[in-house]
Amino acid sequence: MENLYSKTANELLQKLSQKEITLDGLVVSLNERLKNVYASVNAYVRFDPVRGLTVDKPEKDGPLHGLPITIKDNICTRGFETECCSKILKGFKPPYDATVVSKLKNAGAAIVDTKANMDEFAFGSSTENSCFGASRNPWDTNTVAGGSSGGSASAVASDAAIWALGSDTGGSIRQPAALCGVVGLKPTYGRVSRYGLIAFASSLDQIGPITKDVRDSALLLQYISGKDQFDSTSVDVPVPEYSRCLGMDITGVKIGIPKEYFVEGIDPEVKDIVEEAIQKLRQLGAQSARVSLPHTKYAVPVYYIVATAEASSNLSRFDGVEYGHRSRSKGLGMIEMYKKTRGEGFGQEAKRRILLGTFVLSHGYYDAYYVRALKVRTLIKQDFDKVFSDCDCIVTPTSPSASFVVGEKSQDPLKMYLSDIYTISVNLAGIPAISIPCGFTKKGLPVGLQIIAKPFNEEMLLRVAYAYEQATPWHAMKPKL
Amino acid sequence: MSISKETIEYVAHLARLELKAEELDTISGQLKEILGFIDTLSLLDITDIPATSHILPVHTVVRDDLPGASLTPDEALANAPQREKDFFGVPKVIE
């Protein structure tokens, strides 16, 4: 008999609702799986192998019937640790739940009490910046899981989680999903409440699902979407029934293929696999056209100004007063206490980003860097507006390469930043995108296909992604662990 | 644009961030490289282009002023590194 842990959320939900299985049985199954894989993938942090995973059982039954969900370490879960995988938040137990967590609890989900690994404060593309060490890719544990939601993606890919929440500021859901061979969706900015998501870049961050298939993605998105009185940037647009678009024909859907995403810098193997996937979409009835997003090459520099500026401001709250680490040095004045606490608590990448962000916002550099970046952001958004006046969606690779060996890029920040080159523009424009598995390299590493749609048209993403998924075998493949 | 070590030290002070000497060396080299890359933006003509700080129109949201549940002092102070009665404890600010 197939193990419970290897099943999708929708399959398990059916079994739970018909009382074929129990939540306790499901947790036992997950723990059996974890016993074999936790050390090799390092997807969960603060995990005690003796105790195993436990879940916060829902107070009342609901449509999710106790289905366990894994949560990234930057999303607040009341009463159990949420540390953003940073030493500076050591021991932080939030006194409240993030809105996405309370929504899931209200729907009857069981929250897994051990959180998923991530790059410190979501700063990174490999989880190598986690204070708990890097998560590994289940397809080859010498390689990275991607990041920053690498723990969520490797947990789902290795069947150590049924499904998971991640967060995406410049690709942090889609890139690890692509590298681990699972499905990751970044909703439109404002679709999902950010209340209780520990902020990295407030104008870019979104929470979204990381799942084993597209049907699960639609289901999870359903339960986390909607306007929230605690997040003034969440938008009051009706939440459609996402599962309805699954199975809809894609005949006549107009797909734009941006030429700037297939030039120098892309791994030729990835290029071939993605072009084959586009061919498949054509066979399924979609029409494709070459389009242009001329400001693509400026997206990474714009991002590293806007995101670090916002991060430097957001991270000023970690000062050793209200929560987390405080320097033990004696006899410090207030300012020295702040400086020592922050110097001791933040990792290297966090320090780099705080410095860069503070610099671009500082007197004398503000106009040359920050304001200029905001203007180029307008041009990037206008590129998408133009393409979407004629196309229903855009299809690209999610990442220029498959997973890379641990340590390969960690000493070269700029090289690491460039691994997000295909995902960053989407956050700058605030639009939704999904990454789905579309094949494997000769070395057996997964490759992701990114589909991008107009604001609040997640249905288009799910419709095209589901049509592709049903016509291909990739999503059903499992790593040997 | 290049960035001097002195500028980085000044920015670190503004950010209330203590850097060890070797950190300062490594990070200044890296920031120089990153800023060099970022400077490609100066090639673009941005005359008359409006700035986008937020992708959606941002409105001031007001709600009815109704009392609701709030944290108790114990809950609010539970994570404090130093607690003094019902306050957060900090080093002396005024001598």
Coordinates of C-alpha atoms in Angstrom, one line a residue, chain A residues 339 342 354-355 358, chain B residues 6-19 24:
Chain A
K339 CA 24.7 48.3 17.7
R342 CA 22.4 43.9 15.8
I354 CA 20.8 46.6 5.7
L355 CA 23.9 48.6 4.7
T358 CA 20.5 52.4 4.4
Chain B
E6 CA 34.4 55.7 5.6
T7 CA 31.0 55.9 3.9
I8 CA 30.2 52.3 4.9
E9 CA 31.3 53.0 8.5
Y10 CA 29.0 56.0 8.5
V11 CA 26.1 54.1 7.0
A12 CA 26.6 51.3 9.6
H13 CA 26.4 53.9 12.3
L14 CA 23.1 55.2 10.9
A15 CA 21.8 51.6 10.7
R16 CA 23.0 51.0 14.3
L17 CA 25.0 48.1 13.2
E18 CA 28.4 47.1 14.7
L19 CA 30.8 45.7 12.1
L24 CA 33.9 45.8 7.0

